[in-house]
Amino acid sequence: MLKIKYDHASIKTKRKAVRESLWRESKNIKSGTMDCISPLDLHILYEHYDKIFFKSWFRDNFKGQILYELSPRMTKSAGKTKCPKNIGQMQPDEVKVIIAIGVDFFFKYNQLVGSKNVCGLETHNGLEALQIVFEHELIHVLEFLLFHTSSCNKQRFKETAKNIFGHSQSHHHIPTNLTLAREKYGINIGDKVQFVFKDKPLTGLLVNVTKRATVMVENLAGEYVDKNGTKYEKYYVPLERLAKAR
Ligand SMILES: [Zn+2]
Protein backbone atom coordinates (compact mmCIF):
# COMPACT_ATOMS: atom_id res chain seq x y z
CA MET A 1 0.00 0.00 0.00
CA LEU A 2 1.04 3.59 -0.40
CA LYS A 3 3.02 4.72 2.58
CA ILE A 4 1.73 8.24 2.77
CA LYS A 5 0.68 9.89 5.98
CA TYR A 6 0.06 13.56 6.69
CA ASP A 7 -0.79 15.41 9.87
CA HIS A 8 -3.92 17.51 10.11
CA ALA A 9 -2.20 20.81 9.48
CA SER A 10 -0.54 19.65 6.26
CA ILE A 11 -3.79 18.10 5.06
CA LYS A 12 -5.51 21.45 5.50
CA THR A 13 -2.76 23.29 3.67
CA LYS A 14 -2.69 20.78 0.84
CA ARG A 15 -6.46 20.75 0.46
CA LYS A 16 -6.37 24.54 0.21
CA ALA A 17 -3.60 24.35 -2.40
CA VAL A 18 -5.73 21.96 -4.49
CA ARG A 19 -8.67 24.34 -4.21
CA GLU A 20 -6.62 27.33 -5.28
CA SER A 21 -5.25 25.45 -8.28
CA LEU A 22 -8.79 24.61 -9.29
CA TRP A 23 -9.80 28.27 -9.05
CA ARG A 24 -6.90 29.19 -11.31
CA GLU A 25 -7.65 26.59 -13.97
CA SER A 26 -11.40 26.08 -13.91
CA LYS A 27 -13.75 28.12 -16.03
CA ASN A 28 -16.68 27.28 -13.77
CA ILE A 29 -15.45 27.35 -10.20
CA LYS A 30 -13.98 30.55 -8.86
CA SER A 31 -15.04 30.43 -5.22
CA GLY A 32 -16.31 28.03 -2.59
CA THR A 33 -19.84 28.33 -3.90
CA MET A 34 -20.76 25.90 -6.62
CA ASP A 35 -23.36 26.50 -9.28
CA CYS A 36 -21.70 24.99 -12.32
CA ILE A 37 -19.24 22.16 -12.89
CA SER A 38 -17.91 20.16 -15.83
CA PRO A 39 -16.06 16.82 -16.06
CA LEU A 40 -12.94 18.80 -16.87
CA ASP A 41 -13.14 20.41 -13.43
CA LEU A 42 -12.99 16.96 -11.86
CA HIS A 43 -10.02 16.12 -14.02
CA ILE A 44 -8.26 19.28 -12.84
CA LEU A 45 -8.97 18.23 -9.25
CA TYR A 46 -7.59 14.75 -9.98
CA GLU A 47 -4.33 16.09 -11.39
CA HIS A 48 -3.72 18.37 -8.44
CA TYR A 49 -4.67 15.76 -5.89
CA ASP A 50 -2.24 13.40 -7.54
CA LYS A 51 0.57 15.94 -7.41
CA ILE A 52 -0.15 17.44 -4.01
CA PHE A 53 -1.36 14.43 -1.99
CA PHE A 54 -0.26 11.28 -3.83
CA LYS A 55 3.26 12.37 -4.81
CA SER A 56 2.26 11.72 -8.45
CA TRP A 57 1.60 8.04 -7.75
CA PHE A 58 -1.21 7.97 -10.30
CA ARG A 59 0.86 9.66 -12.99
CA ASP A 60 3.70 7.21 -12.45
CA ASN A 61 1.71 4.00 -11.95
CA PHE A 62 -1.66 4.28 -13.62
CA LYS A 63 -1.66 3.82 -17.39
CA GLY A 64 -5.44 3.67 -17.78
CA GLN A 65 -8.04 6.39 -17.73
CA ILE A 66 -10.40 7.97 -15.27
CA LEU A 67 -13.75 9.00 -16.69
CA TYR A 68 -16.00 11.45 -14.93
CA GLU A 69 -19.76 11.40 -14.74
CA LEU A 70 -21.82 14.24 -13.37
CA SER A 71 -25.31 13.40 -12.35
CA PRO A 72 -28.09 15.62 -11.04
CA ARG A 73 -29.84 12.56 -9.69
CA MET A 74 -27.57 10.68 -7.33
CA THR A 75 -29.32 11.91 -4.26
CA LYS A 76 -28.42 9.18 -1.77
CA SER A 77 -24.67 9.25 -2.15
CA ALA A 78 -22.78 12.16 -3.59
CA GLY A 79 -20.05 10.04 -5.12
CA LYS A 80 -19.47 6.60 -6.56
CA THR A 81 -16.50 4.89 -8.14
CA LYS A 82 -17.08 2.19 -10.72
CA CYS A 83 -14.40 -0.22 -11.80
CA PRO A 84 -14.57 -3.05 -14.38
CA LYS A 85 -15.06 -6.43 -12.64
CA ASN A 86 -12.31 -8.03 -14.73
CA ILE A 87 -9.73 -5.34 -13.99
CA GLY A 88 -7.30 -8.10 -12.97
CA GLN A 89 -7.31 -9.51 -16.51
CA MET A 90 -7.09 -6.18 -18.34
CA GLN A 91 -4.06 -4.59 -19.95
CA PRO A 92 -3.00 -1.63 -17.78
CA ASP A 93 -3.74 0.88 -20.53
CA GLU A 94 -7.23 -0.55 -21.10
CA VAL A 95 -8.45 0.10 -17.58
CA LYS A 96 -11.15 2.74 -17.29
CA VAL A 97 -12.39 3.74 -13.87
CA ILE A 98 -15.44 5.95 -13.55
CA ILE A 99 -15.91 8.52 -10.83
CA ALA A 100 -19.55 9.58 -10.69
CA ILE A 101 -20.47 12.67 -8.72
CA GLY A 102 -24.01 13.70 -7.84
CA VAL A 103 -23.93 17.46 -8.04
CA ASP A 104 -27.23 18.17 -6.32
CA PHE A 105 -25.85 18.38 -2.81
CA PHE A 106 -23.00 20.72 -3.71
CA PHE A 107 -25.25 23.08 -5.62
CA LYS A 108 -27.80 23.13 -2.79
CA TYR A 109 -25.17 23.41 -0.09
CA ASN A 110 -26.12 26.90 1.02
CA GLN A 111 -29.79 26.03 1.35
CA LEU A 112 -29.05 23.39 3.94
CA VAL A 113 -28.80 24.29 7.58
CA GLY A 114 -27.01 22.52 10.39
CA SER A 115 -23.63 20.85 10.43
CA LYS A 116 -22.45 19.57 7.10
CA ASN A 117 -20.15 16.80 7.99
CA VAL A 118 -18.51 14.87 5.17
CA CYS A 119 -16.43 11.77 6.00
CA GLY A 120 -16.07 13.05 9.56
CA LEU A 121 -14.89 16.51 8.53
CA GLU A 122 -16.77 19.74 9.00
CA THR A 123 -17.24 21.59 5.72
CA HIS A 124 -18.03 25.25 5.09
CA ASN A 125 -19.00 25.46 1.45
CA GLY A 126 -20.01 23.36 -1.52
CA LEU A 127 -16.52 23.11 -2.95
CA GLU A 128 -15.00 21.87 0.31
CA ALA A 129 -17.68 19.21 0.48
CA LEU A 130 -17.00 18.22 -3.12
CA GLN A 131 -13.29 17.96 -2.39
CA ILE A 132 -13.82 15.57 0.49
CA VAL A 133 -16.22 13.39 -1.48
CA PHE A 134 -13.72 13.40 -4.35
CA GLU A 135 -10.93 12.41 -1.96
CA HIS A 136 -13.03 9.48 -0.78
CA GLU A 137 -13.54 8.36 -4.37
CA LEU A 138 -9.81 8.67 -5.10
CA ILE A 139 -9.09 6.19 -2.31
CA HIS A 140 -11.55 3.83 -4.01
CA VAL A 141 -9.70 4.29 -7.31
CA LEU A 142 -6.37 3.66 -5.59
CA GLU A 143 -7.67 0.45 -3.98
CA PHE A 144 -9.17 -0.79 -7.25
CA LEU A 145 -5.84 -0.28 -8.99
CA LEU A 146 -3.77 -1.89 -6.27
CA PHE A 147 -6.09 -4.68 -5.12
CA HIS A 148 -8.79 -4.90 -7.82
CA THR A 149 -11.40 -4.52 -5.13
CA SER A 150 -12.39 -1.72 -2.77
CA SER A 151 -14.70 -1.27 0.17
CA CYS A 152 -14.98 1.79 2.35
CA ASN A 153 -16.40 -0.36 5.17
CA LYS A 154 -13.12 -2.22 5.48
CA GLN A 155 -10.20 -1.38 7.71
CA ARG A 156 -7.70 -0.99 4.89
CA PHE A 157 -9.76 1.75 3.25
CA LYS A 158 -10.43 3.55 6.51
CA GLU A 159 -6.75 3.61 7.41
CA THR A 160 -5.66 4.92 4.02
CA ALA A 161 -8.36 7.60 3.99
CA LYS A 162 -7.32 8.67 7.47
CA ASN A 163 -3.60 8.72 6.72
CA ILE A 164 -3.80 10.64 3.49
CA PHE A 165 -6.84 12.86 4.00
CA GLY A 166 -7.68 12.76 7.72
CA HIS A 167 -11.12 11.28 7.04
CA SER A 168 -12.49 9.84 10.25
CA GLN A 169 -15.64 8.33 8.76
CA SER A 170 -16.30 6.46 5.58
CA HIS A 171 -19.82 7.53 5.07
CA HIS A 172 -20.60 10.78 3.48
CA HIS A 173 -23.07 12.18 5.97
CA ILE A 174 -24.42 14.23 3.21
CA PRO A 175 -27.61 16.09 3.64
CA THR A 176 -29.84 14.79 0.89
CA ASN A 177 -33.14 16.15 -0.31
CA LEU A 178 -34.66 14.22 2.56
CA THR A 179 -32.56 16.18 5.03
CA LEU A 180 -33.52 19.32 3.21
CA ALA A 181 -37.19 18.34 3.57
CA ARG A 182 -36.69 17.78 7.29
CA GLU A 183 -34.62 20.85 8.00
CA LYS A 184 -36.11 23.44 5.77
CA TYR A 185 -39.71 22.37 5.48
CA GLY A 186 -40.07 20.36 8.70
CA ILE A 187 -41.49 17.33 6.93
CA ASN A 188 -40.55 13.71 7.19
CA ILE A 189 -41.35 10.38 5.54
CA GLY A 190 -44.78 9.26 6.76
CA ASP A 191 -46.04 12.81 7.26
CA LYS A 192 -49.27 14.10 5.81
CA VAL A 193 -48.38 16.76 3.28
CA GLN A 194 -50.26 19.11 1.05
CA PHE A 195 -49.50 20.56 -2.34
CA VAL A 196 -51.31 22.09 -5.26
CA PHE A 197 -51.67 20.11 -8.46
CA LYS A 198 -53.29 21.79 -11.47
CA ASP A 199 -54.84 24.43 -9.23
CA LYS A 200 -56.32 21.76 -6.95
CA PRO A 201 -55.11 21.42 -3.36
CA LEU A 202 -54.26 17.80 -2.57
CA THR A 203 -53.31 16.07 0.66
CA GLY A 204 -51.38 12.83 0.82
CA LEU A 205 -48.77 10.76 2.53
CA LEU A 206 -45.07 11.47 1.95
CA VAL A 207 -43.50 8.07 1.19
CA ASN A 208 -40.12 8.91 -0.28
CA VAL A 209 -37.80 11.77 -1.14
CA THR A 210 -35.24 11.46 -3.89
CA LYS A 211 -34.92 14.15 -6.50
CA ARG A 212 -38.56 14.99 -5.82
CA ALA A 213 -40.98 13.91 -3.13
CA THR A 214 -43.22 10.93 -3.72
CA VAL A 215 -46.68 11.55 -2.31
CA MET A 216 -49.53 9.04 -2.26
CA VAL A 217 -52.93 10.70 -2.46
CA GLU A 218 -56.13 8.79 -1.74
CA ASN A 219 -58.15 8.41 -4.89
CA LEU A 220 -60.95 5.95 -5.59
CA ALA A 221 -59.64 5.53 -9.12
CA GLY A 222 -56.01 5.24 -8.02
CA GLU A 223 -53.85 2.40 -9.29
CA TYR A 224 -52.07 1.75 -5.99
CA VAL A 225 -53.79 -0.18 -3.20
CA ASP A 226 -52.62 -0.56 0.39
CA LYS A 227 -53.29 -3.58 2.58
CA ASN A 228 -56.58 -2.11 3.78
CA GLY A 229 -57.85 -1.76 0.23
CA THR A 230 -57.50 2.04 0.13
CA LYS A 231 -56.59 3.24 -3.34
CA TYR A 232 -53.98 5.89 -4.10
CA GLU A 233 -52.62 7.94 -6.92
CA LYS A 234 -48.89 8.62 -6.92
CA TYR A 235 -47.48 12.14 -7.38
CA TYR A 236 -43.93 13.38 -7.78
CA VAL A 237 -43.71 16.83 -6.25
CA PRO A 238 -40.80 19.28 -6.08
CA LEU A 239 -39.88 19.81 -2.43
CA GLU A 240 -40.51 23.53 -2.46
CA ARG A 241 -44.15 22.91 -3.36
CA LEU A 242 -44.83 20.71 -0.31
CA ALA A 243 -46.17 21.84 3.02
CA LYS A 244 -46.97 19.87 6.11
CA ALA A 245 -50.72 19.22 6.30
CA ARG A 246 -52.47 20.46 9.41
ZN1 LIG B 1 -17.11 4.64 -0.45
mmCIF file of C-alpha atoms and ligand atoms in Angstrom:
data_model
loop_
_atom_site.group_PDB
_atom_site.id
_atom_site.type_symbol
_atom_site.label_atom_id
_atom_site.label_comp_id
_atom_site.label_asym_id
_atom_site.label_seq_id
_atom_site.Cartn_x
_atom_site.Cartn_y
_atom_site.Cartn_z
ATOM 1 C CA MET A 1 0.000 0.000 0.000
ATOM 2 C CA LEU A 2 1.041 3.593 -0.404
ATOM 3 C CA LYS A 3 3.015 4.718 2.585
ATOM 4 C CA ILE A 4 1.728 8.237 2.770
ATOM 5 C CA LYS A 5 0.684 9.893 5.982
ATOM 6 C CA TYR A 6 0.065 13.560 6.687
ATOM 7 C CA ASP A 7 -0.795 15.408 9.871
ATOM 8 C CA HIS A 8 -3.921 17.507 10.110
ATOM 9 C CA ALA A 9 -2.204 20.815 9.483
ATOM 10 C CA SER A 10 -0.541 19.651 6.259
ATOM 11 C CA ILE A 11 -3.788 18.096 5.056
ATOM 12 C CA LYS A 12 -5.513 21.449 5.498
ATOM 13 C CA THR A 13 -2.759 23.294 3.672
ATOM 14 C CA LYS A 14 -2.688 20.779 0.843
ATOM 15 C CA ARG A 15 -6.462 20.754 0.460
ATOM 16 C CA LYS A 16 -6.367 24.538 0.206
ATOM 17 C CA ALA A 17 -3.600 24.348 -2.400
ATOM 18 C CA VAL A 18 -5.730 21.960 -4.487
ATOM 19 C CA ARG A 19 -8.671 24.339 -4.206
ATOM 20 C CA GLU A 20 -6.619 27.333 -5.279
ATOM 21 C CA SER A 21 -5.247 25.452 -8.284
ATOM 22 C CA LEU A 22 -8.791 24.610 -9.293
ATOM 23 C CA TRP A 23 -9.804 28.267 -9.054
ATOM 24 C CA ARG A 24 -6.903 29.191 -11.306
ATOM 25 C CA GLU A 25 -7.646 26.594 -13.971
ATOM 26 C CA SER A 26 -11.403 26.079 -13.908
ATOM 27 C CA LYS A 27 -13.747 28.123 -16.031
ATOM 28 C CA ASN A 28 -16.683 27.281 -13.774
ATOM 29 C CA ILE A 29 -15.450 27.347 -10.204
ATOM 30 C CA LYS A 30 -13.983 30.549 -8.863
ATOM 31 C CA SER A 31 -15.037 30.434 -5.218
ATOM 32 C CA GLY A 32 -16.314 28.027 -2.590
ATOM 33 C CA THR A 33 -19.845 28.327 -3.895
ATOM 34 C CA MET A 34 -20.761 25.897 -6.616
ATOM 35 C CA ASP A 35 -23.355 26.502 -9.275
ATOM 36 C CA CYS A 36 -21.700 24.991 -12.321
ATOM 37 C CA ILE A 37 -19.240 22.160 -12.890
ATOM 38 C CA SER A 38 -17.911 20.156 -15.828
ATOM 39 C CA PRO A 39 -16.062 16.823 -16.058
ATOM 40 C CA LEU A 40 -12.936 18.798 -16.866
ATOM 41 C CA ASP A 41 -13.141 20.414 -13.425
ATOM 42 C CA LEU A 42 -12.991 16.960 -11.859
ATOM 43 C CA HIS A 43 -10.017 16.121 -14.020
ATOM 44 C CA ILE A 44 -8.259 19.277 -12.838
ATOM 45 C CA LEU A 45 -8.971 18.226 -9.252
ATOM 46 C CA TYR A 46 -7.591 14.752 -9.983
ATOM 47 C CA GLU A 47 -4.333 16.087 -11.387
ATOM 48 C CA HIS A 48 -3.717 18.374 -8.442
ATOM 49 C CA TYR A 49 -4.675 15.757 -5.888
ATOM 50 C CA ASP A 50 -2.239 13.398 -7.542
ATOM 51 C CA LYS A 51 0.570 15.939 -7.407
ATOM 52 C CA ILE A 52 -0.146 17.436 -4.007
ATOM 53 C CA PHE A 53 -1.359 14.434 -1.992
ATOM 54 C CA PHE A 54 -0.256 11.284 -3.825
ATOM 55 C CA LYS A 55 3.258 12.372 -4.812
ATOM 56 C CA SER A 56 2.261 11.722 -8.450
ATOM 57 C CA TRP A 57 1.604 8.040 -7.748
ATOM 58 C CA PHE A 58 -1.214 7.968 -10.303
ATOM 59 C CA ARG A 59 0.857 9.662 -12.991
ATOM 60 C CA ASP A 60 3.703 7.212 -12.452
ATOM 61 C CA ASN A 61 1.712 4.000 -11.951
ATOM 62 C CA PHE A 62 -1.664 4.278 -13.618
ATOM 63 C CA LYS A 63 -1.664 3.825 -17.385
ATOM 64 C CA GLY A 64 -5.444 3.672 -17.784
ATOM 65 C CA GLN A 65 -8.041 6.391 -17.731
ATOM 66 C CA ILE A 66 -10.405 7.969 -15.274
ATOM 67 C CA LEU A 67 -13.746 9.002 -16.694
ATOM 68 C CA TYR A 68 -16.005 11.449 -14.926
ATOM 69 C CA GLU A 69 -19.757 11.404 -14.741
ATOM 70 C CA LEU A 70 -21.817 14.237 -13.365
ATOM 71 C CA SER A 71 -25.315 13.399 -12.351
ATOM 72 C CA PRO A 72 -28.085 15.625 -11.035
ATOM 73 C CA ARG A 73 -29.841 12.556 -9.692
ATOM 74 C CA MET A 74 -27.569 10.683 -7.333
ATOM 75 C CA THR A 75 -29.321 11.909 -4.262
ATOM 76 C CA LYS A 76 -28.422 9.183 -1.767
ATOM 77 C CA SER A 77 -24.672 9.252 -2.147
ATOM 78 C CA ALA A 78 -22.781 12.162 -3.586
ATOM 79 C CA GLY A 79 -20.051 10.041 -5.117
ATOM 80 C CA LYS A 80 -19.473 6.601 -6.558
ATOM 81 C CA THR A 81 -16.496 4.894 -8.143
ATOM 82 C CA LYS A 82 -17.079 2.190 -10.722
ATOM 83 C CA CYS A 83 -14.404 -0.220 -11.804
ATOM 84 C CA PRO A 84 -14.569 -3.054 -14.375
ATOM 85 C CA LYS A 85 -15.056 -6.429 -12.636
ATOM 86 C CA ASN A 86 -12.314 -8.026 -14.726
ATOM 87 C CA ILE A 87 -9.733 -5.343 -13.985
ATOM 88 C CA GLY A 88 -7.301 -8.103 -12.972
ATOM 89 C CA GLN A 89 -7.310 -9.508 -16.506
ATOM 90 C CA MET A 90 -7.091 -6.183 -18.340
ATOM 91 C CA GLN A 91 -4.063 -4.586 -19.954
ATOM 92 C CA PRO A 92 -3.003 -1.627 -17.776
ATOM 93 C CA ASP A 93 -3.740 0.880 -20.530
ATOM 94 C CA GLU A 94 -7.233 -0.547 -21.102
ATOM 95 C CA VAL A 95 -8.447 0.103 -17.584
ATOM 96 C CA LYS A 96 -11.148 2.738 -17.290
ATOM 97 C CA VAL A 97 -12.386 3.736 -13.868
ATOM 98 C CA ILE A 98 -15.440 5.953 -13.552
ATOM 99 C CA ILE A 99 -15.914 8.524 -10.829
ATOM 100 C CA ALA A 100 -19.548 9.580 -10.693
ATOM 101 C CA ILE A 101 -20.470 12.670 -8.723
ATOM 102 C CA GLY A 102 -24.007 13.700 -7.841
ATOM 103 C CA VAL A 103 -23.933 17.461 -8.037
ATOM 104 C CA ASP A 104 -27.228 18.170 -6.317
ATOM 105 C CA PHE A 105 -25.852 18.384 -2.808
ATOM 106 C CA PHE A 106 -23.001 20.717 -3.709
ATOM 107 C CA PHE A 107 -25.254 23.075 -5.616
ATOM 108 C CA LYS A 108 -27.801 23.130 -2.788
ATOM 109 C CA TYR A 109 -25.165 23.414 -0.092
ATOM 110 C CA ASN A 110 -26.123 26.902 1.021
ATOM 111 C CA GLN A 111 -29.789 26.026 1.349
ATOM 112 C CA LEU A 112 -29.045 23.388 3.937
ATOM 113 C CA VAL A 113 -28.800 24.290 7.580
ATOM 114 C CA GLY A 114 -27.014 22.518 10.391
ATOM 115 C CA SER A 115 -23.633 20.845 10.432
ATOM 116 C CA LYS A 116 -22.454 19.568 7.102
ATOM 117 C CA ASN A 117 -20.146 16.800 7.990
ATOM 118 C CA VAL A 118 -18.512 14.867 5.167
ATOM 119 C CA CYS A 119 -16.433 11.774 5.999
ATOM 120 C CA GLY A 120 -16.072 13.047 9.559
ATOM 121 C CA LEU A 121 -14.888 16.510 8.531
ATOM 122 C CA GLU A 122 -16.766 19.738 9.004
ATOM 123 C CA THR A 123 -17.245 21.595 5.723
ATOM 124 C CA HIS A 124 -18.033 25.250 5.086
ATOM 125 C CA ASN A 125 -19.005 25.456 1.446
ATOM 126 C CA GLY A 126 -20.008 23.360 -1.525
ATOM 127 C CA LEU A 127 -16.521 23.110 -2.952
ATOM 128 C CA GLU A 128 -14.995 21.874 0.310
ATOM 129 C CA ALA A 129 -17.682 19.213 0.477
ATOM 130 C CA LEU A 130 -17.004 18.224 -3.118
ATOM 131 C CA GLN A 131 -13.290 17.959 -2.389
ATOM 132 C CA ILE A 132 -13.815 15.574 0.486
ATOM 133 C CA VAL A 133 -16.221 13.389 -1.481
ATOM 134 C CA PHE A 134 -13.717 13.395 -4.354
ATOM 135 C CA GLU A 135 -10.927 12.406 -1.961
ATOM 136 C CA HIS A 136 -13.033 9.478 -0.782
ATOM 137 C CA GLU A 137 -13.538 8.363 -4.372
ATOM 138 C CA LEU A 138 -9.808 8.668 -5.097
ATOM 139 C CA ILE A 139 -9.087 6.189 -2.314
ATOM 140 C CA HIS A 140 -11.547 3.829 -4.012
ATOM 141 C CA VAL A 141 -9.695 4.291 -7.311
ATOM 142 C CA LEU A 142 -6.375 3.657 -5.590
ATOM 143 C CA GLU A 143 -7.666 0.445 -3.983
ATOM 144 C CA PHE A 144 -9.173 -0.789 -7.247
ATOM 145 C CA LEU A 145 -5.844 -0.277 -8.995
ATOM 146 C CA LEU A 146 -3.774 -1.886 -6.273
ATOM 147 C CA PHE A 147 -6.090 -4.679 -5.119
ATOM 148 C CA HIS A 148 -8.793 -4.901 -7.821
ATOM 149 C CA THR A 149 -11.403 -4.515 -5.127
ATOM 150 C CA SER A 150 -12.386 -1.718 -2.772
ATOM 151 C CA SER A 151 -14.696 -1.267 0.167
ATOM 152 C CA CYS A 152 -14.982 1.787 2.355
ATOM 153 C CA ASN A 153 -16.396 -0.364 5.166
ATOM 154 C CA LYS A 154 -13.120 -2.219 5.479
ATOM 155 C CA GLN A 155 -10.199 -1.380 7.711
ATOM 156 C CA ARG A 156 -7.697 -0.988 4.887
ATOM 157 C CA PHE A 157 -9.757 1.745 3.246
ATOM 158 C CA LYS A 158 -10.435 3.546 6.508
ATOM 159 C CA GLU A 159 -6.754 3.614 7.408
ATOM 160 C CA THR A 160 -5.661 4.916 4.023
ATOM 161 C CA ALA A 161 -8.356 7.603 3.986
ATOM 162 C CA LYS A 162 -7.316 8.672 7.467
ATOM 163 C CA ASN A 163 -3.597 8.716 6.724
ATOM 164 C CA ILE A 164 -3.798 10.636 3.494
ATOM 165 C CA PHE A 165 -6.844 12.857 4.004
ATOM 166 C CA GLY A 166 -7.677 12.757 7.717
ATOM 167 C CA HIS A 167 -11.122 11.283 7.044
ATOM 168 C CA SER A 168 -12.490 9.840 10.255
ATOM 169 C CA GLN A 169 -15.639 8.333 8.757
ATOM 170 C CA SER A 170 -16.304 6.462 5.575
ATOM 171 C CA HIS A 171 -19.825 7.529 5.071
ATOM 172 C CA HIS A 172 -20.600 10.785 3.483
ATOM 173 C CA HIS A 173 -23.065 12.176 5.972
ATOM 174 C CA ILE A 174 -24.421 14.230 3.210
ATOM 175 C CA PRO A 175 -27.613 16.086 3.639
ATOM 176 C CA THR A 176 -29.843 14.795 0.895
ATOM 177 C CA ASN A 177 -33.136 16.147 -0.310
ATOM 178 C CA LEU A 178 -34.665 14.216 2.557
ATOM 179 C CA THR A 179 -32.558 16.183 5.030
ATOM 180 C CA LEU A 180 -33.524 19.324 3.207
ATOM 181 C CA ALA A 181 -37.185 18.342 3.572
ATOM 182 C CA ARG A 182 -36.687 17.784 7.293
ATOM 183 C CA GLU A 183 -34.617 20.854 8.000
ATOM 184 C CA LYS A 184 -36.108 23.440 5.772
ATOM 185 C CA TYR A 185 -39.706 22.366 5.476
ATOM 186 C CA GLY A 186 -40.073 20.362 8.697
ATOM 187 C CA ILE A 187 -41.486 17.335 6.929
ATOM 188 C CA ASN A 188 -40.548 13.708 7.189
ATOM 189 C CA ILE A 189 -41.348 10.377 5.542
ATOM 190 C CA GLY A 190 -44.780 9.258 6.757
ATOM 191 C CA ASP A 191 -46.043 12.809 7.264
ATOM 192 C CA LYS A 192 -49.269 14.101 5.807
ATOM 193 C CA VAL A 193 -48.377 16.763 3.281
ATOM 194 C CA GLN A 194 -50.261 19.113 1.046
ATOM 195 C CA PHE A 195 -49.498 20.559 -2.345
ATOM 196 C CA VAL A 196 -51.306 22.093 -5.264
ATOM 197 C CA PHE A 197 -51.671 20.114 -8.460
ATOM 198 C CA LYS A 198 -53.289 21.786 -11.474
ATOM 199 C CA ASP A 199 -54.840 24.434 -9.225
ATOM 200 C CA LYS A 200 -56.316 21.765 -6.952
ATOM 201 C CA PRO A 201 -55.108 21.418 -3.358
ATOM 202 C CA LEU A 202 -54.257 17.797 -2.573
ATOM 203 C CA THR A 203 -53.310 16.073 0.663
ATOM 204 C CA GLY A 204 -51.382 12.829 0.817
ATOM 205 C CA LEU A 205 -48.768 10.763 2.528
ATOM 206 C CA LEU A 206 -45.072 11.467 1.948
ATOM 207 C CA VAL A 207 -43.501 8.069 1.185
ATOM 208 C CA ASN A 208 -40.125 8.909 -0.285
ATOM 209 C CA VAL A 209 -37.795 11.775 -1.140
ATOM 210 C CA THR A 210 -35.236 11.459 -3.893
ATOM 211 C CA LYS A 211 -34.923 14.152 -6.498
ATOM 212 C CA ARG A 212 -38.560 14.987 -5.818
ATOM 213 C CA ALA A 213 -40.976 13.908 -3.129
ATOM 214 C CA THR A 214 -43.222 10.933 -3.725
ATOM 215 C CA VAL A 215 -46.681 11.552 -2.310
ATOM 216 C CA MET A 216 -49.535 9.039 -2.259
ATOM 217 C CA VAL A 217 -52.932 10.700 -2.460
ATOM 218 C CA GLU A 218 -56.134 8.786 -1.738
ATOM 219 C CA ASN A 219 -58.146 8.413 -4.889
ATOM 220 C CA LEU A 220 -60.947 5.952 -5.593
ATOM 221 C CA ALA A 221 -59.641 5.525 -9.121
ATOM 222 C CA GLY A 222 -56.010 5.241 -8.025
ATOM 223 C CA GLU A 223 -53.852 2.399 -9.287
ATOM 224 C CA TYR A 224 -52.074 1.751 -5.995
ATOM 225 C CA VAL A 225 -53.790 -0.185 -3.202
ATOM 226 C CA ASP A 226 -52.617 -0.561 0.391
ATOM 227 C CA LYS A 227 -53.287 -3.582 2.585
ATOM 228 C CA ASN A 228 -56.584 -2.108 3.775
ATOM 229 C CA GLY A 229 -57.853 -1.759 0.232
ATOM 230 C CA THR A 230 -57.496 2.039 0.134
ATOM 231 C CA LYS A 231 -56.591 3.245 -3.337
ATOM 232 C CA TYR A 232 -53.982 5.888 -4.100
ATOM 233 C CA GLU A 233 -52.616 7.937 -6.917
ATOM 234 C CA LYS A 234 -48.887 8.616 -6.922
ATOM 235 C CA TYR A 235 -47.485 12.136 -7.379
ATOM 236 C CA TYR A 236 -43.931 13.380 -7.785
ATOM 237 C CA VAL A 237 -43.712 16.827 -6.250
ATOM 238 C CA PRO A 238 -40.801 19.279 -6.082
ATOM 239 C CA LEU A 239 -39.883 19.807 -2.427
ATOM 240 C CA GLU A 240 -40.507 23.532 -2.459
ATOM 241 C CA ARG A 241 -44.149 22.910 -3.355
ATOM 242 C CA LEU A 242 -44.827 20.713 -0.313
ATOM 243 C CA ALA A 243 -46.171 21.836 3.020
ATOM 244 C CA LYS A 244 -46.972 19.875 6.110
ATOM 245 C CA ALA A 245 -50.721 19.220 6.296
ATOM 246 C CA ARG A 246 -52.469 20.459 9.411
HETATM 247 ZN ZN ZN B 1 -17.114 4.638 -0.450
#
